[in-house]
């Protein structure tokens, strides 16, 4: 370490100590404030989920018929509704368990800002993804194409600079890859790792298919890839003679970001796909940026909701599906009236995760046990200030090295109003563990005070006075936050079995059927399921 870096590091260390000492005189007064701190705890409707498991519902008191029924109002279901409409089919109905549509692409709002309650960004799509590009053009996110064929994205919907920073070795630095303060060996391993990812990004098989592609259905099925799916990303890391702790922690962060589970549990195929699946070819300079909004991907869900206007029933839980007399019949509990109805349809699309489907249909629990879902916690804080250590400014994405969580997003980053009365941030935490069922059971046993303190303790690493500055905190729990591709899952038999239609009457679409919980996968699942249902094809057409 040179003298200048040492002095900067030393000064920054004393800044933190000083900030902590300055907070001490306020502790007594803050005890009174803590009593009035607004803490809300929300999450998915796990109470109705429990009722589904025990099948405690009244018999249907009403029967109705529709040609097509979509179960589930997340991105897959909404994308399916769009695809039906594009095919000229509008006589369909959607039912959704929650009181809103969007699934993991939902949002909340306070008087200062909208904020995400799940997925919060969409990386620039691949040029090969024509269906997604078309959708983005429909919604004026893409405003056209330049003379070289590159899309012109609406700049107000691209992350406004500065976009990413990392709190590393007591200072903020640009980007989320650990850079300043590494040893020469650590820097060499970072360079070698990213060269390998560049290799995987362009690698194709003998048929010309990319090894790694989005959607996953467009990827190569080369036997070598099965070998990558059979081991963890940690094993791949070690097999390739990496030992850098900063690199290990960076990959761990990336795995948790897209899969919930960290480097110890995710398959190497999935871990590499995080880097290699995106081709960075929608801009001439290979711009590695994202589309984002204060409400996160709820913005995209809202665009899709126009296709189910006056065609959706919220707070309705499907609890049984069967085929009879060449029809598909769904029994549905209306949580508003506490009564049940039966809907008979020519075809039903289940745009619901497999942990739900196992209770709706017979003989699905064996292969459903191979589907693993990581719980998540989100915390949205309204703060009067956000005291920083270091010179790099507040960004859209703020990651804290060594923290338990994945950092936080600044929800007002995209606002054109530069001066904000209060700042609104959303913190993310994935419960990566070797026993997700046990972790999930423990999730709802903790109090909101417990979660509040956990969030504060993690954020204090970079913001020592954040507890004093916080005026409200909303904790949002997702018991089954996302599908997590453990070794053997992406190339495994369980996904194939779960995706098979039943008697050409019941069809399936969900991101868990791809193995990766990203917007693009859910979007294509909806399109492909409708193409199969209506035309007998699986192409995005």
PDB file of N, CA, C and O in Angstrom, residues 306-334:
ATOM      1  N   UNK A 306     -52.315  -4.100 -18.862  1.00  0.00           N
ATOM      2  CA  UNK A 306     -53.364  -3.617 -19.765  1.00  0.00           C
ATOM      3  C   UNK A 306     -54.077  -4.768 -20.464  1.00  0.00           C
ATOM      4  O   UNK A 306     -55.250  -4.649 -20.855  1.00  0.00           O
ATOM      5  N   UNK A 307     -53.374  -5.903 -20.599  1.00  0.00           N
ATOM      6  CA  UNK A 307     -53.948  -7.045 -21.317  1.00  0.00           C
ATOM      7  C   UNK A 307     -54.940  -7.831 -20.470  1.00  0.00           C
ATOM      8  O   UNK A 307     -55.633  -8.708 -20.997  1.00  0.00           O
ATOM      9  N   UNK A 308     -55.017  -7.550 -19.182  1.00  0.00           N
ATOM     10  CA  UNK A 308     -55.989  -8.252 -18.337  1.00  0.00           C
ATOM     11  C   UNK A 308     -56.972  -7.262 -17.691  1.00  0.00           C
ATOM     12  O   UNK A 308     -57.599  -7.583 -16.692  1.00  0.00           O
ATOM     13  N   UNK A 309     -57.077  -6.091 -18.273  1.00  0.00           N
ATOM     14  CA  UNK A 309     -58.026  -5.115 -17.739  1.00  0.00           C
ATOM     15  C   UNK A 309     -59.438  -5.701 -17.782  1.00  0.00           C
ATOM     16  O   UNK A 309     -59.900  -6.191 -18.824  1.00  0.00           O
ATOM     17  N   UNK A 310     -60.120  -5.684 -16.636  1.00  0.00           N
ATOM     18  CA  UNK A 310     -61.470  -6.233 -16.473  1.00  0.00           C
ATOM     19  C   UNK A 310     -61.520  -7.749 -16.711  1.00  0.00           C
ATOM     20  O   UNK A 310     -62.591  -8.312 -16.953  1.00  0.00           O
ATOM     21  N   UNK A 311     -60.357  -8.405 -16.636  1.00  0.00           N
ATOM     22  CA  UNK A 311     -60.323  -9.856 -16.852  1.00  0.00           C
ATOM     23  C   UNK A 311     -59.583 -10.579 -15.738  1.00  0.00           C
ATOM     24  O   UNK A 311     -59.163 -11.722 -15.925  1.00  0.00           O
ATOM     25  N   UNK A 312     -59.391  -9.930 -14.615  1.00  0.00           N
ATOM     26  CA  UNK A 312     -58.642 -10.574 -13.531  1.00  0.00           C
ATOM     27  C   UNK A 312     -59.445 -10.562 -12.238  1.00  0.00           C
ATOM     28  O   UNK A 312     -60.144  -9.582 -11.934  1.00  0.00           O
ATOM     29  N   UNK A 313     -59.336 -11.647 -11.499  1.00  0.00           N
ATOM     30  CA  UNK A 313     -59.955 -11.768 -10.181  1.00  0.00           C
ATOM     31  C   UNK A 313     -58.830 -11.884  -9.156  1.00  0.00           C
ATOM     32  O   UNK A 313     -58.114 -12.887  -9.132  1.00  0.00           O
ATOM     33  N   UNK A 314     -58.657 -10.861  -8.344  1.00  0.00           N
ATOM     34  CA  UNK A 314     -57.604 -10.887  -7.325  1.00  0.00           C
ATOM     35  C   UNK A 314     -58.178 -11.448  -6.025  1.00  0.00           C
ATOM     36  O   UNK A 314     -59.389 -11.535  -5.850  1.00  0.00           O
ATOM     37  N   UNK A 315     -57.291 -11.802  -5.106  1.00  0.00           N
ATOM     38  CA  UNK A 315     -57.695 -12.437  -3.845  1.00  0.00           C
ATOM     39  C   UNK A 315     -58.488 -13.722  -4.094  1.00  0.00           C
ATOM     40  O   UNK A 315     -59.384 -14.065  -3.334  1.00  0.00           O
ATOM     41  N   UNK A 316     -58.156 -14.400  -5.154  1.00  0.00           N
ATOM     42  CA  UNK A 316     -58.793 -15.672  -5.507  1.00  0.00           C
ATOM     43  C   UNK A 316     -57.715 -16.757  -5.560  1.00  0.00           C
ATOM     44  O   UNK A 316     -56.755 -16.646  -6.320  1.00  0.00           O
ATOM     45  N   UNK A 317     -57.888 -17.785  -4.775  1.00  0.00           N
ATOM     46  CA  UNK A 317     -56.919 -18.871  -4.675  1.00  0.00           C
ATOM     47  C   UNK A 317     -57.472 -20.137  -5.322  1.00  0.00           C
ATOM     48  O   UNK A 317     -58.496 -20.675  -4.886  1.00  0.00           O
ATOM     49  N   UNK A 318     -56.799 -20.621  -6.351  1.00  0.00           N
ATOM     50  CA  UNK A 318     -57.145 -21.919  -6.939  1.00  0.00           C
ATOM     51  C   UNK A 318     -56.635 -23.010  -6.011  1.00  0.00           C
ATOM     52  O   UNK A 318     -55.464 -22.995  -5.616  1.00  0.00           O
ATOM     53  N   UNK A 319     -57.503 -23.953  -5.636  1.00  0.00           N
ATOM     54  CA  UNK A 319     -57.071 -24.992  -4.702  1.00  0.00           C
ATOM     55  C   UNK A 319     -57.206 -26.405  -5.247  1.00  0.00           C
ATOM     56  O   UNK A 319     -56.743 -27.367  -4.626  1.00  0.00           O
ATOM     57  N   UNK A 320     -57.805 -26.560  -6.424  1.00  0.00           N
ATOM     58  CA  UNK A 320     -57.895 -27.895  -7.021  1.00  0.00           C
ATOM     59  C   UNK A 320     -58.142 -27.748  -8.514  1.00  0.00           C
ATOM     60  O   UNK A 320     -58.919 -26.897  -8.949  1.00  0.00           O
ATOM     61  N   UNK A 321     -57.471 -28.589  -9.317  1.00  0.00           N
ATOM     62  CA  UNK A 321     -57.675 -28.610 -10.767  1.00  0.00           C
ATOM     63  C   UNK A 321     -57.748 -30.064 -11.217  1.00  0.00           C
ATOM     64  O   UNK A 321     -56.936 -30.897 -10.797  1.00  0.00           O
ATOM     65  N   UNK A 322     -58.701 -30.354 -12.082  1.00  0.00           N
ATOM     66  CA  UNK A 322     -58.835 -31.694 -12.632  1.00  0.00           C
ATOM     67  C   UNK A 322     -59.412 -31.617 -14.040  1.00  0.00           C
ATOM     68  O   UNK A 322     -59.937 -30.568 -14.447  1.00  0.00           O
ATOM     69  N   UNK A 323     -59.267 -32.689 -14.781  1.00  0.00           N
ATOM     70  CA  UNK A 323     -59.884 -32.766 -16.105  1.00  0.00           C
ATOM     71  C   UNK A 323     -61.089 -33.701 -16.034  1.00  0.00           C
ATOM     72  O   UNK A 323     -61.071 -34.718 -15.339  1.00  0.00           O
ATOM     73  N   UNK A 324     -62.142 -33.301 -16.782  1.00  0.00           N
ATOM     74  CA  UNK A 324     -63.373 -34.097 -16.769  1.00  0.00           C
ATOM     75  C   UNK A 324     -64.186 -33.753 -18.014  1.00  0.00           C
ATOM     76  O   UNK A 324     -64.375 -32.578 -18.322  1.00  0.00           O
ATOM     77  N   UNK A 325     -64.650 -34.793 -18.705  1.00  0.00           N
ATOM     78  CA  UNK A 325     -65.492 -34.600 -19.893  1.00  0.00           C
ATOM     79  C   UNK A 325     -64.847 -33.648 -20.901  1.00  0.00           C
ATOM     80  O   UNK A 325     -65.491 -32.727 -21.438  1.00  0.00           O
ATOM     81  N   UNK A 326     -63.558 -33.871 -21.149  1.00  0.00           N
ATOM     82  CA  UNK A 326     -62.806 -33.080 -22.129  1.00  0.00           C
ATOM     83  C   UNK A 326     -62.725 -31.593 -21.763  1.00  0.00           C
ATOM     84  O   UNK A 326     -62.570 -30.731 -22.636  1.00  0.00           O
ATOM     85  N   UNK A 327     -62.828 -31.300 -20.491  1.00  0.00           N
ATOM     86  CA  UNK A 327     -62.687 -29.933 -19.996  1.00  0.00           C
ATOM     87  C   UNK A 327     -61.712 -29.935 -18.813  1.00  0.00           C
ATOM     88  O   UNK A 327     -61.383 -30.969 -18.242  1.00  0.00           O
ATOM     89  N   UNK A 328     -61.254 -28.732 -18.469  1.00  0.00           N
ATOM     90  CA  UNK A 328     -60.431 -28.562 -17.266  1.00  0.00           C
ATOM     91  C   UNK A 328     -61.237 -27.759 -16.262  1.00  0.00           C
ATOM     92  O   UNK A 328     -61.853 -26.739 -16.615  1.00  0.00           O
ATOM     93  N   UNK A 329     -61.266 -28.230 -15.029  1.00  0.00           N
ATOM     94  CA  UNK A 329     -62.100 -27.590 -13.998  1.00  0.00           C
ATOM     95  C   UNK A 329     -61.225 -27.137 -12.844  1.00  0.00           C
ATOM     96  O   UNK A 329     -60.439 -27.916 -12.292  1.00  0.00           O
ATOM     97  N   UNK A 330     -61.366 -25.856 -12.495  1.00  0.00           N
ATOM     98  CA  UNK A 330     -60.606 -25.276 -11.381  1.00  0.00           C
ATOM     99  C   UNK A 330     -61.562 -24.875 -10.269  1.00  0.00           C
ATOM    100  O   UNK A 330     -62.569 -24.197 -10.514  1.00  0.00           O
ATOM    101  N   UNK A 331     -61.258 -25.311  -9.062  1.00  0.00           N
ATOM    102  CA  UNK A 331     -62.015 -24.877  -7.891  1.00  0.00           C
ATOM    103  C   UNK A 331     -61.249 -23.730  -7.236  1.00  0.00           C
ATOM    104  O   UNK A 331     -60.043 -23.850  -6.990  1.00  0.00           O
ATOM    105  N   UNK A 332     -61.978 -22.654  -6.956  1.00  0.00           N
ATOM    106  CA  UNK A 332     -61.318 -21.401  -6.567  1.00  0.00           C
ATOM    107  C   UNK A 332     -61.990 -20.803  -5.342  1.00  0.00           C
ATOM    108  O   UNK A 332     -63.219 -20.677  -5.281  1.00  0.00           O
ATOM    109  N   UNK A 333     -61.157 -20.419  -4.377  1.00  0.00           N
ATOM    110  CA  UNK A 333     -61.645 -19.796  -3.145  1.00  0.00           C
ATOM    111  C   UNK A 333     -61.557 -18.275  -3.279  1.00  0.00           C
ATOM    112  O   UNK A 333     -60.489 -17.731  -3.562  1.00  0.00           O
ATOM    113  N   UNK A 334     -62.692 -17.616  -3.064  1.00  0.00           N
ATOM    114  CA  UNK A 334     -62.753 -16.154  -3.083  1.00  0.00           C
ATOM    115  C   UNK A 334     -62.482 -15.659  -1.666  1.00  0.00           C
ATOM    116  O   UNK A 334     -63.331 -15.787  -0.781  1.00  0.00           O
TER     117      UNK A 334
END
